[in-house]
């Protein structure tokens, strides 16, 4: 039978938002549990691994977690399902249930990967994906890398690749020079970001540039880019391509949390970071992407609010507003151009798990039609990649999440079934 544990505050996600929420909530003495599917706390930005060097801020937050005896961090733990009210089914080396009084969702965001000819070739990854691989120990020394897509993450990925000895031969940003220059001109409002942008400046950076295709046999060998209206071909060993971030809302939606305004694709929260459900808060990039500082401010407010410390929560509202303004600037400046929708050709795979080309989806009426009649989203990733792409390309509503949220061992499910049987027998 599955073990049942209890806590006052359960936090899902140990990125900046989750760590800040835990530290804020812990000050009142409540029992806090933080679960995360990564091997160590830090989330996407402070991802650990043999090729990672953790910045001081990451170490500071990790130390703060460790200093509180009432915070328990469960790394390498996945959320599987929501078996009962105020309860999650979790899995690490065992399956177990955790019952909570307050829940804080800090599930972050994932990269938006969009299809273009050649995007399934070995050597083509997301921009953040490449960063994660390098931090996990992927050797890239001496490799020629092209980074393409949109947003500051391209520069962060380039910096990680270069530090690992790679040669970044081009960074192709789809936003125009005017948009990027406007973004840079406004950075004085966030001096830390202005300073960071100077360290990330790169001679290979080109605006109004987008990927047309990647070529190669068993591995990518070159990319074609449309640069200021002119097509160029660049020889390379790797391509890293990301078009911004998509909030991870699956768990929130499975619980029944409302989404923000139509088209925002993020969890809706009020001034205290409370979702549409009582006792369920959300913070960080699952409420919209905007960087680690925004995530830290939201996490701090959610943590204080969850333990009833409204006064402390209020004190961080100004800081949150400052970073919300930064996020709004980011969204405006790096909005995807309509031409990005034209990247896939008729034979370009949109669902790479089930080999579904763009042409097979063009006449579908929506996600359910595409799933039922073309098998789009029916493969291993369960629509996590092609669902976001289809939403961007066709405007389809994303697939509704269903349990299990992650691949699960049969013994975990069997333990839960035993629980249900026992409950039935008692009735
Ligand atoms: C691939 C990638 C790379 C990035 N690199 C950078 C960078 O170099 N610099 C930068 O400024 N910003 C980067 N970002 C943006 C970055 O995500 C944010 O600035 C910041 O990390 C957001 O903090 P967060 O706490 O909201 O979410 P995250 O940092 O994303 O943390 C969320 C955590 O929740 C975990 N999680 C999610 N769902 C579940 C679940 N169901 N069960 C268990 N655990 C779960 C995730 O594994 C993750 O550890 C990156 C984003 C991505 C997607």
mmCIF file with all atom_site columns, N, CA and C and ligand atoms in Angstrom, residues 12-18 35-38 42-45 77-79 106-111 128-129 131 135 153 156 193 196 245 248 251 283-286 290-292 295 405-406, ligand 1:
data_model
loop_
_atom_site.group_PDB
_atom_site.id
_atom_site.type_symbol
_atom_site.label_atom_id
_atom_site.label_alt_id
_atom_site.label_comp_id
_atom_site.label_asym_id
_atom_site.label_entity_id
_atom_site.label_seq_id
_atom_site.pdbx_PDB_ins_code
_atom_site.Cartn_x
_atom_site.Cartn_y
_atom_site.Cartn_z
_atom_site.occupancy
_atom_site.B_iso_or_equiv
_atom_site.pdbx_formal_charge
_atom_site.auth_seq_id
_atom_site.auth_comp_id
_atom_site.auth_asym_id
_atom_site.auth_atom_id
_atom_site.pdbx_PDB_model_num
ATOM   1   N N   . UNK A 1 12  ? 5.858  22.429 -5.189  1.00 0.00 ? 12  UNK A N   1
ATOM   2   C CA  . UNK A 1 12  ? 6.292  21.618 -6.334  1.00 0.00 ? 12  UNK A CA  1
ATOM   3   C C   . UNK A 1 12  ? 7.191  22.488 -7.198  1.00 0.00 ? 12  UNK A C   1
ATOM   4   N N   . UNK A 1 13  ? 8.470  22.097 -7.286  1.00 0.00 ? 13  UNK A N   1
ATOM   5   C CA  . UNK A 1 13  ? 9.442  22.856 -8.067  1.00 0.00 ? 13  UNK A CA  1
ATOM   6   C C   . UNK A 1 13  ? 10.442 23.532 -7.162  1.00 0.00 ? 13  UNK A C   1
ATOM   7   N N   . UNK A 1 14  ? 11.730 23.229 -7.373  1.00 0.00 ? 14  UNK A N   1
ATOM   8   C CA  . UNK A 1 14  ? 12.789 23.824 -6.538  1.00 0.00 ? 14  UNK A CA  1
ATOM   9   C C   . UNK A 1 14  ? 13.679 24.737 -7.368  1.00 0.00 ? 14  UNK A C   1
ATOM   10  N N   . UNK A 1 15  ? 13.055 25.498 -8.283  1.00 0.00 ? 15  UNK A N   1
ATOM   11  C CA  . UNK A 1 15  ? 13.780 26.558 -8.984  1.00 0.00 ? 15  UNK A CA  1
ATOM   12  C C   . UNK A 1 15  ? 13.786 27.792 -8.099  1.00 0.00 ? 15  UNK A C   1
ATOM   13  N N   . UNK A 1 16  ? 14.171 28.950 -8.642  1.00 0.00 ? 16  UNK A N   1
ATOM   14  C CA  . UNK A 1 16  ? 14.191 30.180 -7.835  1.00 0.00 ? 16  UNK A CA  1
ATOM   15  C C   . UNK A 1 16  ? 12.861 30.421 -7.113  1.00 0.00 ? 16  UNK A C   1
ATOM   16  N N   . UNK A 1 17  ? 11.732 30.239 -7.790  1.00 0.00 ? 17  UNK A N   1
ATOM   17  C CA  . UNK A 1 17  ? 10.435 30.508 -7.157  1.00 0.00 ? 17  UNK A CA  1
ATOM   18  C C   . UNK A 1 17  ? 10.197 29.560 -5.985  1.00 0.00 ? 17  UNK A C   1
ATOM   19  N N   . UNK A 1 18  ? 10.443 28.280 -6.186  1.00 0.00 ? 18  UNK A N   1
ATOM   20  C CA  . UNK A 1 18  ? 10.192 27.284 -5.144  1.00 0.00 ? 18  UNK A CA  1
ATOM   21  C C   . UNK A 1 18  ? 11.115 27.476 -3.948  1.00 0.00 ? 18  UNK A C   1
ATOM   22  N N   . UNK A 1 35  ? 9.327  19.425 -3.474  1.00 0.00 ? 35  UNK A N   1
ATOM   23  C CA  . UNK A 1 35  ? 9.675  18.290 -4.342  1.00 0.00 ? 35  UNK A CA  1
ATOM   24  C C   . UNK A 1 35  ? 10.066 18.813 -5.733  1.00 0.00 ? 35  UNK A C   1
ATOM   25  N N   . UNK A 1 36  ? 10.998 18.127 -6.356  1.00 0.00 ? 36  UNK A N   1
ATOM   26  C CA  . UNK A 1 36  ? 11.466 18.535 -7.684  1.00 0.00 ? 36  UNK A CA  1
ATOM   27  C C   . UNK A 1 36  ? 11.979 17.299 -8.409  1.00 0.00 ? 36  UNK A C   1
ATOM   28  N N   . UNK A 1 37  ? 11.732 17.248 -9.722  1.00 0.00 ? 37  UNK A N   1
ATOM   29  C CA  . UNK A 1 37  ? 12.169 16.056 -10.456 1.00 0.00 ? 37  UNK A CA  1
ATOM   30  C C   . UNK A 1 37  ? 13.645 16.096 -10.842 1.00 0.00 ? 37  UNK A C   1
ATOM   31  N N   . UNK A 1 38  ? 14.308 17.222 -10.643 1.00 0.00 ? 38  UNK A N   1
ATOM   32  C CA  . UNK A 1 38  ? 15.756 17.279 -10.926 1.00 0.00 ? 38  UNK A CA  1
ATOM   33  C C   . UNK A 1 38  ? 16.540 16.707 -9.754  1.00 0.00 ? 38  UNK A C   1
ATOM   34  N N   . UNK A 1 42  ? 17.492 24.163 -7.785  1.00 0.00 ? 42  UNK A N   1
ATOM   35  C CA  . UNK A 1 42  ? 18.098 25.198 -8.646  1.00 0.00 ? 42  UNK A CA  1
ATOM   36  C C   . UNK A 1 42  ? 17.258 25.513 -9.867  1.00 0.00 ? 42  UNK A C   1
ATOM   37  N N   . UNK A 1 43  ? 16.425 24.558 -10.268 1.00 0.00 ? 43  UNK A N   1
ATOM   38  C CA  . UNK A 1 43  ? 15.559 24.797 -11.425 1.00 0.00 ? 43  UNK A CA  1
ATOM   39  C C   . UNK A 1 43  ? 16.354 24.876 -12.718 1.00 0.00 ? 43  UNK A C   1
ATOM   40  N N   . UNK A 1 44  ? 15.816 25.586 -13.692 1.00 0.00 ? 44  UNK A N   1
ATOM   41  C CA  . UNK A 1 44  ? 16.449 25.637 -15.008 1.00 0.00 ? 44  UNK A CA  1
ATOM   42  C C   . UNK A 1 44  ? 17.684 26.519 -15.003 1.00 0.00 ? 44  UNK A C   1
ATOM   43  N N   . UNK A 1 45  ? 17.566 27.674 -14.378 1.00 0.00 ? 45  UNK A N   1
ATOM   44  C CA  . UNK A 1 45  ? 18.679 28.634 -14.474 1.00 0.00 ? 45  UNK A CA  1
ATOM   45  C C   . UNK A 1 45  ? 19.887 28.165 -13.678 1.00 0.00 ? 45  UNK A C   1
ATOM   46  N N   . UNK A 1 77  ? 12.110 13.652 -7.509  1.00 0.00 ? 77  UNK A N   1
ATOM   47  C CA  . UNK A 1 77  ? 10.742 13.198 -7.191  1.00 0.00 ? 77  UNK A CA  1
ATOM   48  C C   . UNK A 1 77  ? 9.763  13.779 -8.203  1.00 0.00 ? 77  UNK A C   1
ATOM   49  N N   . UNK A 1 78  ? 8.975  12.898 -8.787  1.00 0.00 ? 78  UNK A N   1
ATOM   50  C CA  . UNK A 1 78  ? 8.018  13.349 -9.819  1.00 0.00 ? 78  UNK A CA  1
ATOM   51  C C   . UNK A 1 78  ? 6.593  13.323 -9.279  1.00 0.00 ? 78  UNK A C   1
ATOM   52  N N   . UNK A 1 79  ? 5.782  14.255 -9.804  1.00 0.00 ? 79  UNK A N   1
ATOM   53  C CA  . UNK A 1 79  ? 4.342  14.211 -9.499  1.00 0.00 ? 79  UNK A CA  1
ATOM   54  C C   . UNK A 1 79  ? 3.689  13.299 -10.522 1.00 0.00 ? 79  UNK A C   1
ATOM   55  N N   . UNK A 1 106 ? 5.340  25.809 -8.287  1.00 0.00 ? 106 UNK A N   1
ATOM   56  C CA  . UNK A 1 106 ? 6.476  26.584 -8.824  1.00 0.00 ? 106 UNK A CA  1
ATOM   57  C C   . UNK A 1 106 ? 7.106  25.768 -9.945  1.00 0.00 ? 106 UNK A C   1
ATOM   58  N N   . UNK A 1 107 ? 6.274  25.358 -10.888 1.00 0.00 ? 107 UNK A N   1
ATOM   59  C CA  . UNK A 1 107 ? 6.687  24.358 -11.872 1.00 0.00 ? 107 UNK A CA  1
ATOM   60  C C   . UNK A 1 107 ? 7.428  24.946 -13.076 1.00 0.00 ? 107 UNK A C   1
ATOM   61  N N   . UNK A 1 108 ? 7.652  26.259 -13.100 1.00 0.00 ? 108 UNK A N   1
ATOM   62  C CA  . UNK A 1 108 ? 8.536  26.839 -14.107 1.00 0.00 ? 108 UNK A CA  1
ATOM   63  C C   . UNK A 1 108 ? 7.986  26.816 -15.522 1.00 0.00 ? 108 UNK A C   1
ATOM   64  N N   . UNK A 1 109 ? 8.908  26.796 -16.459 1.00 0.00 ? 109 UNK A N   1
ATOM   65  C CA  . UNK A 1 109 ? 8.527  26.853 -17.878 1.00 0.00 ? 109 UNK A CA  1
ATOM   66  C C   . UNK A 1 109 ? 9.418  25.907 -18.675 1.00 0.00 ? 109 UNK A C   1
ATOM   67  N N   . UNK A 1 110 ? 9.021  25.653 -19.887 1.00 0.00 ? 110 UNK A N   1
ATOM   68  C CA  . UNK A 1 110 ? 9.879  24.870 -20.779 1.00 0.00 ? 110 UNK A CA  1
ATOM   69  C C   . UNK A 1 110 ? 10.038 25.637 -22.084 1.00 0.00 ? 110 UNK A C   1
ATOM   70  N N   . UNK A 1 111 ? 11.026 25.197 -22.874 1.00 0.00 ? 111 UNK A N   1
ATOM   71  C CA  . UNK A 1 111 ? 11.282 25.913 -24.127 1.00 0.00 ? 111 UNK A CA  1
ATOM   72  C C   . UNK A 1 111 ? 10.185 25.683 -25.149 1.00 0.00 ? 111 UNK A C   1
ATOM   73  N N   . UNK A 1 128 ? 17.998 26.295 -24.602 1.00 0.00 ? 128 UNK A N   1
ATOM   74  C CA  . UNK A 1 128 ? 18.114 25.933 -23.188 1.00 0.00 ? 128 UNK A CA  1
ATOM   75  C C   . UNK A 1 128 ? 18.482 24.461 -23.067 1.00 0.00 ? 128 UNK A C   1
ATOM   76  N N   . UNK A 1 129 ? 18.008 23.671 -24.012 1.00 0.00 ? 129 UNK A N   1
ATOM   77  C CA  . UNK A 1 129 ? 18.318 22.234 -24.026 1.00 0.00 ? 129 UNK A CA  1
ATOM   78  C C   . UNK A 1 129 ? 19.823 22.019 -24.164 1.00 0.00 ? 129 UNK A C   1
ATOM   79  N N   . UNK A 1 131 ? 22.136 24.110 -23.273 1.00 0.00 ? 131 UNK A N   1
ATOM   80  C CA  . UNK A 1 131 ? 22.714 24.517 -21.981 1.00 0.00 ? 131 UNK A CA  1
ATOM   81  C C   . UNK A 1 131 ? 22.633 23.369 -20.975 1.00 0.00 ? 131 UNK A C   1
ATOM   82  N N   . UNK A 1 135 ? 25.708 21.424 -19.178 1.00 0.00 ? 135 UNK A N   1
ATOM   83  C CA  . UNK A 1 135 ? 25.840 21.377 -17.714 1.00 0.00 ? 135 UNK A CA  1
ATOM   84  C C   . UNK A 1 135 ? 25.848 19.932 -17.219 1.00 0.00 ? 135 UNK A C   1
ATOM   85  N N   . UNK A 1 153 ? 17.603 34.123 -23.798 1.00 0.00 ? 153 UNK A N   1
ATOM   86  C CA  . UNK A 1 153 ? 18.129 32.777 -23.539 1.00 0.00 ? 153 UNK A CA  1
ATOM   87  C C   . UNK A 1 153 ? 19.151 32.360 -24.602 1.00 0.00 ? 153 UNK A C   1
ATOM   88  N N   . UNK A 1 156 ? 22.401 33.560 -23.321 1.00 0.00 ? 156 UNK A N   1
ATOM   89  C CA  . UNK A 1 156 ? 22.828 32.754 -22.168 1.00 0.00 ? 156 UNK A CA  1
ATOM   90  C C   . UNK A 1 156 ? 23.361 31.399 -22.653 1.00 0.00 ? 156 UNK A C   1
ATOM   91  N N   . UNK A 1 193 ? 20.380 43.841 -14.917 1.00 0.00 ? 193 UNK A N   1
ATOM   92  C CA  . UNK A 1 193 ? 20.180 43.263 -16.253 1.00 0.00 ? 193 UNK A CA  1
ATOM   93  C C   . UNK A 1 193 ? 21.048 43.988 -17.286 1.00 0.00 ? 193 UNK A C   1
ATOM   94  N N   . UNK A 1 196 ? 24.448 42.660 -16.946 1.00 0.00 ? 196 UNK A N   1
ATOM   95  C CA  . UNK A 1 196 ? 24.513 41.297 -17.485 1.00 0.00 ? 196 UNK A CA  1
ATOM   96  C C   . UNK A 1 196 ? 24.553 41.319 -19.010 1.00 0.00 ? 196 UNK A C   1
ATOM   97  N N   . UNK A 1 245 ? 9.751  30.758 -24.018 1.00 0.00 ? 245 UNK A N   1
ATOM   98  C CA  . UNK A 1 245 ? 9.353  29.757 -23.026 1.00 0.00 ? 245 UNK A CA  1
ATOM   99  C C   . UNK A 1 245 ? 7.841  29.634 -22.932 1.00 0.00 ? 245 UNK A C   1
ATOM   100 N N   . UNK A 1 248 ? 4.816  25.902 -17.552 1.00 0.00 ? 248 UNK A N   1
ATOM   101 C CA  . UNK A 1 248 ? 4.402  24.521 -17.250 1.00 0.00 ? 248 UNK A CA  1
ATOM   102 C C   . UNK A 1 248 ? 3.131  24.581 -16.407 1.00 0.00 ? 248 UNK A C   1
ATOM   103 N N   . UNK A 1 251 ? 0.250  20.525 -14.103 1.00 0.00 ? 251 UNK A N   1
ATOM   104 C CA  . UNK A 1 251 ? -0.214 20.127 -12.776 1.00 0.00 ? 251 UNK A CA  1
ATOM   105 C C   . UNK A 1 251 ? -1.324 21.072 -12.301 1.00 0.00 ? 251 UNK A C   1
ATOM   106 N N   . UNK A 1 283 ? 3.676  30.442 -8.340  1.00 0.00 ? 283 UNK A N   1
ATOM   107 C CA  . UNK A 1 283 ? 4.703  31.496 -8.425  1.00 0.00 ? 283 UNK A CA  1
ATOM   108 C C   . UNK A 1 283 ? 5.751  31.110 -9.457  1.00 0.00 ? 283 UNK A C   1
ATOM   109 N N   . UNK A 1 284 ? 6.404  32.127 -10.003 1.00 0.00 ? 284 UNK A N   1
ATOM   110 C CA  . UNK A 1 284 ? 7.474  31.874 -10.975 1.00 0.00 ? 284 UNK A CA  1
ATOM   111 C C   . UNK A 1 284 ? 6.917  31.712 -12.376 1.00 0.00 ? 284 UNK A C   1
ATOM   112 N N   . UNK A 1 285 ? 7.665  30.997 -13.202 1.00 0.00 ? 285 UNK A N   1
ATOM   113 C CA  . UNK A 1 285 ? 7.342  31.015 -14.627 1.00 0.00 ? 285 UNK A CA  1
ATOM   114 C C   . UNK A 1 285 ? 6.098  30.215 -15.018 1.00 0.00 ? 285 UNK A C   1
ATOM   115 N N   . UNK A 1 286 ? 5.512  29.460 -14.066 1.00 0.00 ? 286 UNK A N   1
ATOM   116 C CA  . UNK A 1 286 ? 4.227  28.827 -14.404 1.00 0.00 ? 286 UNK A CA  1
ATOM   117 C C   . UNK A 1 286 ? 3.115  29.878 -14.450 1.00 0.00 ? 286 UNK A C   1
ATOM   118 N N   . UNK A 1 290 ? 9.521  35.438 -17.243 1.00 0.00 ? 290 UNK A N   1
ATOM   119 C CA  . UNK A 1 290 ? 10.037 36.791 -17.011 1.00 0.00 ? 290 UNK A CA  1
ATOM   120 C C   . UNK A 1 290 ? 11.322 36.819 -16.218 1.00 0.00 ? 290 UNK A C   1
ATOM   121 N N   . UNK A 1 291 ? 11.984 35.669 -16.073 1.00 0.00 ? 291 UNK A N   1
ATOM   122 C CA  . UNK A 1 291 ? 13.300 35.675 -15.441 1.00 0.00 ? 291 UNK A CA  1
ATOM   123 C C   . UNK A 1 291 ? 13.287 35.275 -13.979 1.00 0.00 ? 291 UNK A C   1
ATOM   124 N N   . UNK A 1 292 ? 14.502 35.020 -13.478 1.00 0.00 ? 292 UNK A N   1
ATOM   125 C CA  . UNK A 1 292 ? 14.637 34.465 -12.129 1.00 0.00 ? 292 UNK A CA  1
ATOM   126 C C   . UNK A 1 292 ? 14.281 35.491 -11.051 1.00 0.00 ? 292 UNK A C   1
ATOM   127 N N   . UNK A 1 295 ? 10.671 35.430 -10.586 1.00 0.00 ? 295 UNK A N   1
ATOM   128 C CA  . UNK A 1 295 ? 10.320 34.168 -9.922  1.00 0.00 ? 295 UNK A CA  1
ATOM   129 C C   . UNK A 1 295 ? 10.615 34.247 -8.422  1.00 0.00 ? 295 UNK A C   1
ATOM   130 N N   . UNK A 1 405 ? 1.007  12.171 -14.932 1.00 0.00 ? 405 UNK A N   1
ATOM   131 C CA  . UNK A 1 405 ? 1.698  13.332 -15.503 1.00 0.00 ? 405 UNK A CA  1
ATOM   132 C C   . UNK A 1 405 ? 3.102  12.980 -15.971 1.00 0.00 ? 405 UNK A C   1
ATOM   133 N N   . UNK A 1 406 ? 3.688  11.926 -15.392 1.00 0.00 ? 406 UNK A N   1
ATOM   134 C CA  . UNK A 1 406 ? 5.024  11.474 -15.792 1.00 0.00 ? 406 UNK A CA  1
ATOM   135 C C   . UNK A 1 406 ? 4.966  9.964  -15.957 1.00 0.00 ? 406 UNK A C   1
HETATM 136 C C1  . LIG B 2 .   ? 15.796 25.048 -20.544 1.00 0.00 ? 1   LIG B C1  1
HETATM 137 C C2  . LIG B 2 .   ? 15.820 26.392 -19.879 1.00 0.00 ? 1   LIG B C2  1
HETATM 138 C C3  . LIG B 2 .   ? 17.050 27.040 -19.620 1.00 0.00 ? 1   LIG B C3  1
HETATM 139 C C4  . LIG B 2 .   ? 17.082 28.296 -19.021 1.00 0.00 ? 1   LIG B C4  1
HETATM 140 N N1  . LIG B 2 .   ? 18.289 28.918 -18.810 1.00 0.00 ? 1   LIG B N1  1
HETATM 141 C C5  . LIG B 2 .   ? 18.302 30.163 -18.288 1.00 0.00 ? 1   LIG B C5  1
HETATM 142 C C6  . LIG B 2 .   ? 19.536 30.882 -18.108 1.00 0.00 ? 1   LIG B C6  1
HETATM 143 O O1  . LIG B 2 .   ? 20.606 30.391 -18.407 1.00 0.00 ? 1   LIG B O1  1
HETATM 144 N N2  . LIG B 2 .   ? 19.486 32.147 -17.616 1.00 0.00 ? 1   LIG B N2  1
HETATM 145 C C7  . LIG B 2 .   ? 18.302 32.729 -17.260 1.00 0.00 ? 1   LIG B C7  1
HETATM 146 O O2  . LIG B 2 .   ? 18.300 33.886 -16.815 1.00 0.00 ? 1   LIG B O2  1
HETATM 147 N N3  . LIG B 2 .   ? 17.141 32.064 -17.401 1.00 0.00 ? 1   LIG B N3  1
HETATM 148 C C8  . LIG B 2 .   ? 17.110 30.832 -17.919 1.00 0.00 ? 1   LIG B C8  1
HETATM 149 N N4  . LIG B 2 .   ? 15.920 30.195 -18.091 1.00 0.00 ? 1   LIG B N4  1
HETATM 150 C C9  . LIG B 2 .   ? 14.721 30.871 -17.626 1.00 0.00 ? 1   LIG B C9  1
HETATM 151 C C10 . LIG B 2 .   ? 14.507 30.373 -16.201 1.00 0.00 ? 1   LIG B C10 1
HETATM 152 O O3  . LIG B 2 .   ? 13.624 29.284 -16.289 1.00 0.00 ? 1   LIG B O3  1
HETATM 153 C C11 . LIG B 2 .   ? 13.956 31.333 -15.208 1.00 0.00 ? 1   LIG B C11 1
HETATM 154 O O4  . LIG B 2 .   ? 14.575 32.553 -15.242 1.00 0.00 ? 1   LIG B O4  1
HETATM 155 C C12 . LIG B 2 .   ? 13.921 30.796 -13.774 1.00 0.00 ? 1   LIG B C12 1
HETATM 156 O O5  . LIG B 2 .   ? 14.683 29.633 -13.609 1.00 0.00 ? 1   LIG B O5  1
HETATM 157 C C13 . LIG B 2 .   ? 12.480 30.511 -13.448 1.00 0.00 ? 1   LIG B C13 1
HETATM 158 O O6  . LIG B 2 .   ? 12.382 30.036 -12.152 1.00 0.00 ? 1   LIG B O6  1
HETATM 159 P P1  . LIG B 2 .   ? 11.145 29.136 -11.707 1.00 0.00 ? 1   LIG B P1  1
HETATM 160 O O7  . LIG B 2 .   ? 11.414 28.784 -10.293 1.00 0.00 ? 1   LIG B O7  1
HETATM 161 O O8  . LIG B 2 .   ? 9.889  29.807 -12.052 1.00 0.00 ? 1   LIG B O8  1
HETATM 162 O O9  . LIG B 2 .   ? 11.186 27.836 -12.625 1.00 0.00 ? 1   LIG B O9  1
HETATM 163 P P2  . LIG B 2 .   ? 12.299 26.757 -12.949 1.00 0.00 ? 1   LIG B P2  1
HETATM 164 O O10 . LIG B 2 .   ? 13.650 27.286 -12.717 1.00 0.00 ? 1   LIG B O10 1
HETATM 165 O O11 . LIG B 2 .   ? 11.959 26.240 -14.296 1.00 0.00 ? 1   LIG B O11 1
HETATM 166 O O12 . LIG B 2 .   ? 12.030 25.626 -11.868 1.00 0.00 ? 1   LIG B O12 1
HETATM 167 C C14 . LIG B 2 .   ? 10.933 24.765 -11.930 1.00 0.00 ? 1   LIG B C14 1
HETATM 168 C C15 . LIG B 2 .   ? 11.339 23.436 -11.332 1.00 0.00 ? 1   LIG B C15 1
HETATM 169 O O13 . LIG B 2 .   ? 10.174 22.639 -11.166 1.00 0.00 ? 1   LIG B O13 1
HETATM 170 C C16 . LIG B 2 .   ? 10.440 21.335 -11.560 1.00 0.00 ? 1   LIG B C16 1
HETATM 171 N N5  . LIG B 2 .   ? 9.150  20.731 -11.922 1.00 0.00 ? 1   LIG B N5  1
HETATM 172 C C17 . LIG B 2 .   ? 8.263  21.189 -12.843 1.00 0.00 ? 1   LIG B C17 1
HETATM 173 N N6  . LIG B 2 .   ? 7.172  20.397 -12.868 1.00 0.00 ? 1   LIG B N6  1
HETATM 174 C C18 . LIG B 2 .   ? 7.382  19.423 -11.954 1.00 0.00 ? 1   LIG B C18 1
HETATM 175 C C19 . LIG B 2 .   ? 6.636  18.288 -11.545 1.00 0.00 ? 1   LIG B C19 1
HETATM 176 N N7  . LIG B 2 .   ? 5.424  18.015 -12.068 1.00 0.00 ? 1   LIG B N7  1
HETATM 177 N N8  . LIG B 2 .   ? 7.165  17.463 -10.597 1.00 0.00 ? 1   LIG B N8  1
HETATM 178 C C20 . LIG B 2 .   ? 8.377  17.736 -10.060 1.00 0.00 ? 1   LIG B C20 1
HETATM 179 N N9  . LIG B 2 .   ? 9.147  18.809 -10.407 1.00 0.00 ? 1   LIG B N9  1
HETATM 180 C C21 . LIG B 2 .   ? 8.655  19.636 -11.347 1.00 0.00 ? 1   LIG B C21 1
HETATM 181 C C22 . LIG B 2 .   ? 11.401 21.504 -12.726 1.00 0.00 ? 1   LIG B C22 1
HETATM 182 O O14 . LIG B 2 .   ? 12.169 20.345 -12.973 1.00 0.00 ? 1   LIG B O14 1
HETATM 183 C C23 . LIG B 2 .   ? 12.267 22.658 -12.237 1.00 0.00 ? 1   LIG B C23 1
HETATM 184 O O15 . LIG B 2 .   ? 13.378 22.201 -11.500 1.00 0.00 ? 1   LIG B O15 1
HETATM 185 C C24 . LIG B 2 .   ? 15.864 28.925 -18.667 1.00 0.00 ? 1   LIG B C24 1
HETATM 186 C C25 . LIG B 2 .   ? 14.650 28.280 -18.912 1.00 0.00 ? 1   LIG B C25 1
HETATM 187 C C26 . LIG B 2 .   ? 14.625 27.030 -19.506 1.00 0.00 ? 1   LIG B C26 1
HETATM 188 C C27 . LIG B 2 .   ? 13.293 26.371 -19.780 1.00 0.00 ? 1   LIG B C27 1
#
